[in-house]
């Protein structure tokens, strides 16, 4: 998923005023704050709250133009930019627009933005308290946001909290770009998990490309260039994440179910020569990673303590459901990837073309992927369901792939003997 950051204003929140008596809010406010001014608006100190969580006090301004009242804050102390337009109808105020966006391109601001957005979407109400004046608060209530919007903001919340920990650990600051590409997201996840786990497996897609690969004898043998086998690589270079290099030391990759995707290119080179790029098919999408430096028990323990320390700083300002996002992967398996994984495994185990994958169905945290025999002019003949974990991409099935192949061949004979 590509992340849109500062330059893309977040989806507007559908809000309404719970207390919307025009006279008790704006007119009372004007009476208490009215004075000669060089500005066409009134300034005041205000504080937003969501449930029992109060955010830092901010400077706000309010101005009226005809039937419209415009409210906005001047962000400070890590709080997002709010722009609220109220419209007077029959002496009542209605919310015409409620927009929230990060104030600048920092990781901390993105964290504060997702915090406010997800809290209000969870509680479905918030209040603007007027400081230094005996005026009732503006109480806003919110409609349910779409699942797609919530999924997008949760994804941002996970990503920027992990980036926040990386900043905390290395004592640096990222300059957040306008857009964060899927490759950037993958690099962030690899670095975060390497620092906090040392060794892990993650789904990286159906292929991977390595550069400046030195060919060995087995790579050049005709019967091996397209063979399905295990591949492993070691890298001893800094890891690039959002324009910064991190000295992670030696990192190893291992793919247990893979093959060379471009064997024809390999045949043009000789043993010990370096091929500029080598692309590998990954049938099950799984790549095992090992960070040698951070696999050390003592160093890994220190990093986990640092992570707990960073979580505790966030816990002062946000509830547990946001802290728990650290435990969730940045890239989850969608329906297309679930199909690709099961189809890849069928290919890896040498299944004939008539074994097909049908439309997956999401069940909690896993995809149910039906495997069936398909023939022209016949309805699919269901054989077995494979279950693909949404978070890890790993596959479980009640029977083995060898047993599935035997079952399919037997079923085919039974069906067509009857036909």
JSON list of C-alpha atoms in Angstrom, two decimals, residues 89-204:
[
{"chain": "A", "resi": 89, "resn": "UNK", "atom": "CA", "xyz": [-29.50, 27.35, 9.94]},
{"chain": "A", "resi": 90, "resn": "UNK", "atom": "CA", "xyz": [-32.56, 28.45, 11.90]},
{"chain": "A", "resi": 91, "resn": "UNK", "atom": "CA", "xyz": [-30.39, 29.91, 14.68]},
{"chain": "A", "resi": 92, "resn": "UNK", "atom": "CA", "xyz": [-28.53, 26.64, 15.02]},
{"chain": "A", "resi": 93, "resn": "UNK", "atom": "CA", "xyz": [-25.01, 25.74, 14.00]},
{"chain": "A", "resi": 94, "resn": "UNK", "atom": "CA", "xyz": [-24.41, 22.74, 11.78]},
{"chain": "A", "resi": 95, "resn": "UNK", "atom": "CA", "xyz": [-21.04, 21.31, 10.81]},
{"chain": "A", "resi": 96, "resn": "UNK", "atom": "CA", "xyz": [-20.39, 21.87, 7.13]},
{"chain": "A", "resi": 97, "resn": "UNK", "atom": "CA", "xyz": [-16.78, 20.66, 7.19]},
{"chain": "A", "resi": 98, "resn": "UNK", "atom": "CA", "xyz": [-14.44, 19.05, 9.74]},
{"chain": "A", "resi": 99, "resn": "UNK", "atom": "CA", "xyz": [-10.96, 18.52, 8.30]},
{"chain": "A", "resi": 100, "resn": "UNK", "atom": "CA", "xyz": [-7.90, 17.11, 10.08]},
{"chain": "A", "resi": 101, "resn": "UNK", "atom": "CA", "xyz": [-4.39, 16.83, 8.67]},
{"chain": "A", "resi": 102, "resn": "UNK", "atom": "CA", "xyz": [-0.79, 16.64, 9.90]},
{"chain": "A", "resi": 103, "resn": "UNK", "atom": "CA", "xyz": [0.79, 20.03, 10.50]},
{"chain": "A", "resi": 104, "resn": "UNK", "atom": "CA", "xyz": [4.21, 19.27, 9.03]},
{"chain": "A", "resi": 105, "resn": "UNK", "atom": "CA", "xyz": [6.22, 16.45, 7.47]},
{"chain": "A", "resi": 106, "resn": "UNK", "atom": "CA", "xyz": [7.59, 14.91, 10.66]},
{"chain": "A", "resi": 107, "resn": "UNK", "atom": "CA", "xyz": [7.04, 11.43, 12.05]},
{"chain": "A", "resi": 108, "resn": "UNK", "atom": "CA", "xyz": [5.82, 12.90, 15.37]},
{"chain": "A", "resi": 109, "resn": "UNK", "atom": "CA", "xyz": [3.17, 14.97, 13.60]},
{"chain": "A", "resi": 110, "resn": "UNK", "atom": "CA", "xyz": [1.96, 11.94, 11.64]},
{"chain": "A", "resi": 111, "resn": "UNK", "atom": "CA", "xyz": [1.68, 10.03, 14.92]},
{"chain": "A", "resi": 112, "resn": "UNK", "atom": "CA", "xyz": [-0.35, 12.83, 16.54]},
{"chain": "A", "resi": 113, "resn": "UNK", "atom": "CA", "xyz": [-2.61, 13.05, 13.48]},
{"chain": "A", "resi": 114, "resn": "UNK", "atom": "CA", "xyz": [-3.40, 9.33, 13.42]},
{"chain": "A", "resi": 115, "resn": "UNK", "atom": "CA", "xyz": [-3.89, 9.41, 17.20]},
{"chain": "A", "resi": 116, "resn": "UNK", "atom": "CA", "xyz": [-6.57, 12.11, 17.02]},
{"chain": "A", "resi": 117, "resn": "UNK", "atom": "CA", "xyz": [-8.23, 10.66, 13.91]},
{"chain": "A", "resi": 118, "resn": "UNK", "atom": "CA", "xyz": [-8.48, 7.09, 15.22]},
{"chain": "A", "resi": 119, "resn": "UNK", "atom": "CA", "xyz": [-9.54, 8.16, 18.71]},
{"chain": "A", "resi": 120, "resn": "UNK", "atom": "CA", "xyz": [-12.42, 10.27, 17.37]},
{"chain": "A", "resi": 121, "resn": "UNK", "atom": "CA", "xyz": [-13.45, 7.49, 14.98]},
{"chain": "A", "resi": 122, "resn": "UNK", "atom": "CA", "xyz": [-13.46, 5.07, 17.94]},
{"chain": "A", "resi": 123, "resn": "UNK", "atom": "CA", "xyz": [-15.28, 7.28, 20.48]},
{"chain": "A", "resi": 124, "resn": "UNK", "atom": "CA", "xyz": [-17.31, 9.10, 17.79]},
{"chain": "A", "resi": 125, "resn": "UNK", "atom": "CA", "xyz": [-17.26, 12.41, 19.64]},
{"chain": "A", "resi": 126, "resn": "UNK", "atom": "CA", "xyz": [-14.91, 15.16, 20.75]},
{"chain": "A", "resi": 127, "resn": "UNK", "atom": "CA", "xyz": [-15.12, 18.56, 22.44]},
{"chain": "A", "resi": 128, "resn": "UNK", "atom": "CA", "xyz": [-13.48, 21.93, 22.02]},
{"chain": "A", "resi": 129, "resn": "UNK", "atom": "CA", "xyz": [-13.11, 23.58, 25.43]},
{"chain": "A", "resi": 130, "resn": "UNK", "atom": "CA", "xyz": [-12.79, 27.37, 25.53]},
{"chain": "A", "resi": 131, "resn": "UNK", "atom": "CA", "xyz": [-10.13, 28.47, 28.00]},
{"chain": "A", "resi": 132, "resn": "UNK", "atom": "CA", "xyz": [-10.23, 31.68, 30.08]},
{"chain": "A", "resi": 133, "resn": "UNK", "atom": "CA", "xyz": [-13.96, 32.17, 29.42]},
{"chain": "A", "resi": 134, "resn": "UNK", "atom": "CA", "xyz": [-17.10, 30.75, 30.98]},
{"chain": "A", "resi": 135, "resn": "UNK", "atom": "CA", "xyz": [-18.46, 29.38, 27.71]},
{"chain": "A", "resi": 136, "resn": "UNK", "atom": "CA", "xyz": [-19.86, 25.88, 27.13]},
{"chain": "A", "resi": 137, "resn": "UNK", "atom": "CA", "xyz": [-17.67, 23.66, 24.93]},
{"chain": "A", "resi": 138, "resn": "UNK", "atom": "CA", "xyz": [-18.35, 22.87, 21.30]},
{"chain": "A", "resi": 139, "resn": "UNK", "atom": "CA", "xyz": [-19.37, 19.20, 21.41]},
{"chain": "A", "resi": 140, "resn": "UNK", "atom": "CA", "xyz": [-18.99, 17.33, 18.13]},
{"chain": "A", "resi": 141, "resn": "UNK", "atom": "CA", "xyz": [-20.31, 13.89, 17.28]},
{"chain": "A", "resi": 142, "resn": "UNK", "atom": "CA", "xyz": [-19.09, 11.81, 14.34]},
{"chain": "A", "resi": 143, "resn": "UNK", "atom": "CA", "xyz": [-20.65, 9.36, 11.93]},
{"chain": "A", "resi": 144, "resn": "UNK", "atom": "CA", "xyz": [-19.09, 5.95, 11.32]},
{"chain": "A", "resi": 145, "resn": "UNK", "atom": "CA", "xyz": [-16.18, 6.23, 8.89]},
{"chain": "A", "resi": 146, "resn": "UNK", "atom": "CA", "xyz": [-15.86, 3.75, 6.04]},
{"chain": "A", "resi": 147, "resn": "UNK", "atom": "CA", "xyz": [-13.86, 0.58, 6.61]},
{"chain": "A", "resi": 148, "resn": "UNK", "atom": "CA", "xyz": [-11.56, 1.55, 3.73]},
{"chain": "A", "resi": 149, "resn": "UNK", "atom": "CA", "xyz": [-10.70, 4.94, 5.27]},
{"chain": "A", "resi": 150, "resn": "UNK", "atom": "CA", "xyz": [-10.17, 3.40, 8.70]},
{"chain": "A", "resi": 151, "resn": "UNK", "atom": "CA", "xyz": [-7.91, 0.72, 7.21]},
{"chain": "A", "resi": 152, "resn": "UNK", "atom": "CA", "xyz": [-5.85, 3.41, 5.48]},
{"chain": "A", "resi": 153, "resn": "UNK", "atom": "CA", "xyz": [-5.36, 5.48, 8.64]},
{"chain": "A", "resi": 154, "resn": "UNK", "atom": "CA", "xyz": [-4.57, 2.41, 10.76]},
{"chain": "A", "resi": 155, "resn": "UNK", "atom": "CA", "xyz": [-1.90, 1.50, 8.22]},
{"chain": "A", "resi": 156, "resn": "UNK", "atom": "CA", "xyz": [-0.42, 4.99, 8.58]},
{"chain": "A", "resi": 157, "resn": "UNK", "atom": "CA", "xyz": [-0.59, 4.69, 12.37]},
{"chain": "A", "resi": 158, "resn": "UNK", "atom": "CA", "xyz": [1.38, 1.42, 12.31]},
{"chain": "A", "resi": 159, "resn": "UNK", "atom": "CA", "xyz": [3.99, 2.73, 9.91]},
{"chain": "A", "resi": 160, "resn": "UNK", "atom": "CA", "xyz": [4.71, 6.01, 11.69]},
{"chain": "A", "resi": 161, "resn": "UNK", "atom": "CA", "xyz": [4.87, 4.46, 15.14]},
{"chain": "A", "resi": 162, "resn": "UNK", "atom": "CA", "xyz": [7.49, 2.02, 13.86]},
{"chain": "A", "resi": 163, "resn": "UNK", "atom": "CA", "xyz": [9.35, 4.90, 12.24]},
{"chain": "A", "resi": 164, "resn": "UNK", "atom": "CA", "xyz": [9.09, 6.75, 15.55]},
{"chain": "A", "resi": 165, "resn": "UNK", "atom": "CA", "xyz": [10.84, 3.89, 17.33]},
{"chain": "A", "resi": 166, "resn": "UNK", "atom": "CA", "xyz": [13.60, 3.83, 14.70]},
{"chain": "A", "resi": 167, "resn": "UNK", "atom": "CA", "xyz": [14.08, 7.58, 15.27]},
{"chain": "A", "resi": 168, "resn": "UNK", "atom": "CA", "xyz": [14.15, 6.98, 19.03]},
{"chain": "A", "resi": 169, "resn": "UNK", "atom": "CA", "xyz": [16.67, 4.13, 18.83]},
{"chain": "A", "resi": 170, "resn": "UNK", "atom": "CA", "xyz": [19.09, 5.81, 16.42]},
{"chain": "A", "resi": 171, "resn": "UNK", "atom": "CA", "xyz": [18.51, 9.37, 17.71]},
{"chain": "A", "resi": 172, "resn": "UNK", "atom": "CA", "xyz": [17.68, 10.72, 14.25]},
{"chain": "A", "resi": 173, "resn": "UNK", "atom": "CA", "xyz": [14.81, 12.51, 12.51]},
{"chain": "A", "resi": 174, "resn": "UNK", "atom": "CA", "xyz": [13.29, 11.49, 9.17]},
{"chain": "A", "resi": 175, "resn": "UNK", "atom": "CA", "xyz": [12.18, 13.98, 6.56]},
{"chain": "A", "resi": 176, "resn": "UNK", "atom": "CA", "xyz": [8.89, 12.35, 5.60]},
{"chain": "A", "resi": 177, "resn": "UNK", "atom": "CA", "xyz": [8.31, 12.52, 1.83]},
{"chain": "A", "resi": 178, "resn": "UNK", "atom": "CA", "xyz": [4.96, 13.37, 0.26]},
{"chain": "A", "resi": 179, "resn": "UNK", "atom": "CA", "xyz": [4.51, 9.73, -0.71]},
{"chain": "A", "resi": 180, "resn": "UNK", "atom": "CA", "xyz": [5.98, 6.56, 0.77]},
{"chain": "A", "resi": 181, "resn": "UNK", "atom": "CA", "xyz": [6.25, 3.81, -1.83]},
{"chain": "A", "resi": 182, "resn": "UNK", "atom": "CA", "xyz": [5.48, 0.12, -1.22]},
{"chain": "A", "resi": 183, "resn": "UNK", "atom": "CA", "xyz": [9.23, -0.58, -1.39]},
{"chain": "A", "resi": 184, "resn": "UNK", "atom": "CA", "xyz": [9.84, 2.03, 1.32]},
{"chain": "A", "resi": 185, "resn": "UNK", "atom": "CA", "xyz": [7.15, 0.38, 3.46]},
{"chain": "A", "resi": 186, "resn": "UNK", "atom": "CA", "xyz": [8.84, -2.99, 3.00]},
{"chain": "A", "resi": 187, "resn": "UNK", "atom": "CA", "xyz": [12.25, -1.56, 4.01]},
{"chain": "A", "resi": 188, "resn": "UNK", "atom": "CA", "xyz": [10.75, 0.04, 7.12]},
{"chain": "A", "resi": 189, "resn": "UNK", "atom": "CA", "xyz": [9.18, -3.27, 8.16]},
{"chain": "A", "resi": 190, "resn": "UNK", "atom": "CA", "xyz": [12.40, -5.20, 7.55]},
{"chain": "A", "resi": 191, "resn": "UNK", "atom": "CA", "xyz": [14.44, -2.75, 9.63]},
{"chain": "A", "resi": 192, "resn": "UNK", "atom": "CA", "xyz": [11.91, -2.61, 12.48]},
{"chain": "A", "resi": 193, "resn": "UNK", "atom": "CA", "xyz": [11.57, -6.38, 12.72]},
{"chain": "A", "resi": 194, "resn": "UNK", "atom": "CA", "xyz": [15.31, -6.91, 12.38]},
{"chain": "A", "resi": 195, "resn": "UNK", "atom": "CA", "xyz": [15.95, -4.53, 15.29]},
{"chain": "A", "resi": 196, "resn": "UNK", "atom": "CA", "xyz": [13.26, -6.03, 17.54]},
{"chain": "A", "resi": 197, "resn": "UNK", "atom": "CA", "xyz": [13.30, -9.73, 16.53]},
{"chain": "A", "resi": 198, "resn": "UNK", "atom": "CA", "xyz": [16.70, -10.39, 15.00]},
{"chain": "A", "resi": 199, "resn": "UNK", "atom": "CA", "xyz": [15.40, -13.30, 12.92]},
{"chain": "A", "resi": 200, "resn": "UNK", "atom": "CA", "xyz": [12.01, -13.54, 11.21]},
{"chain": "A", "resi": 201, "resn": "UNK", "atom": "CA", "xyz": [10.11, -14.62, 8.09]},
{"chain": "A", "resi": 202, "resn": "UNK", "atom": "CA", "xyz": [7.95, -12.26, 6.06]},
{"chain": "A", "resi": 203, "resn": "UNK", "atom": "CA", "xyz": [5.97, -12.42, 2.79]},
{"chain": "A", "resi": 204, "resn": "UNK", "atom": "CA", "xyz": [7.77, -10.25, 0.20]}
]
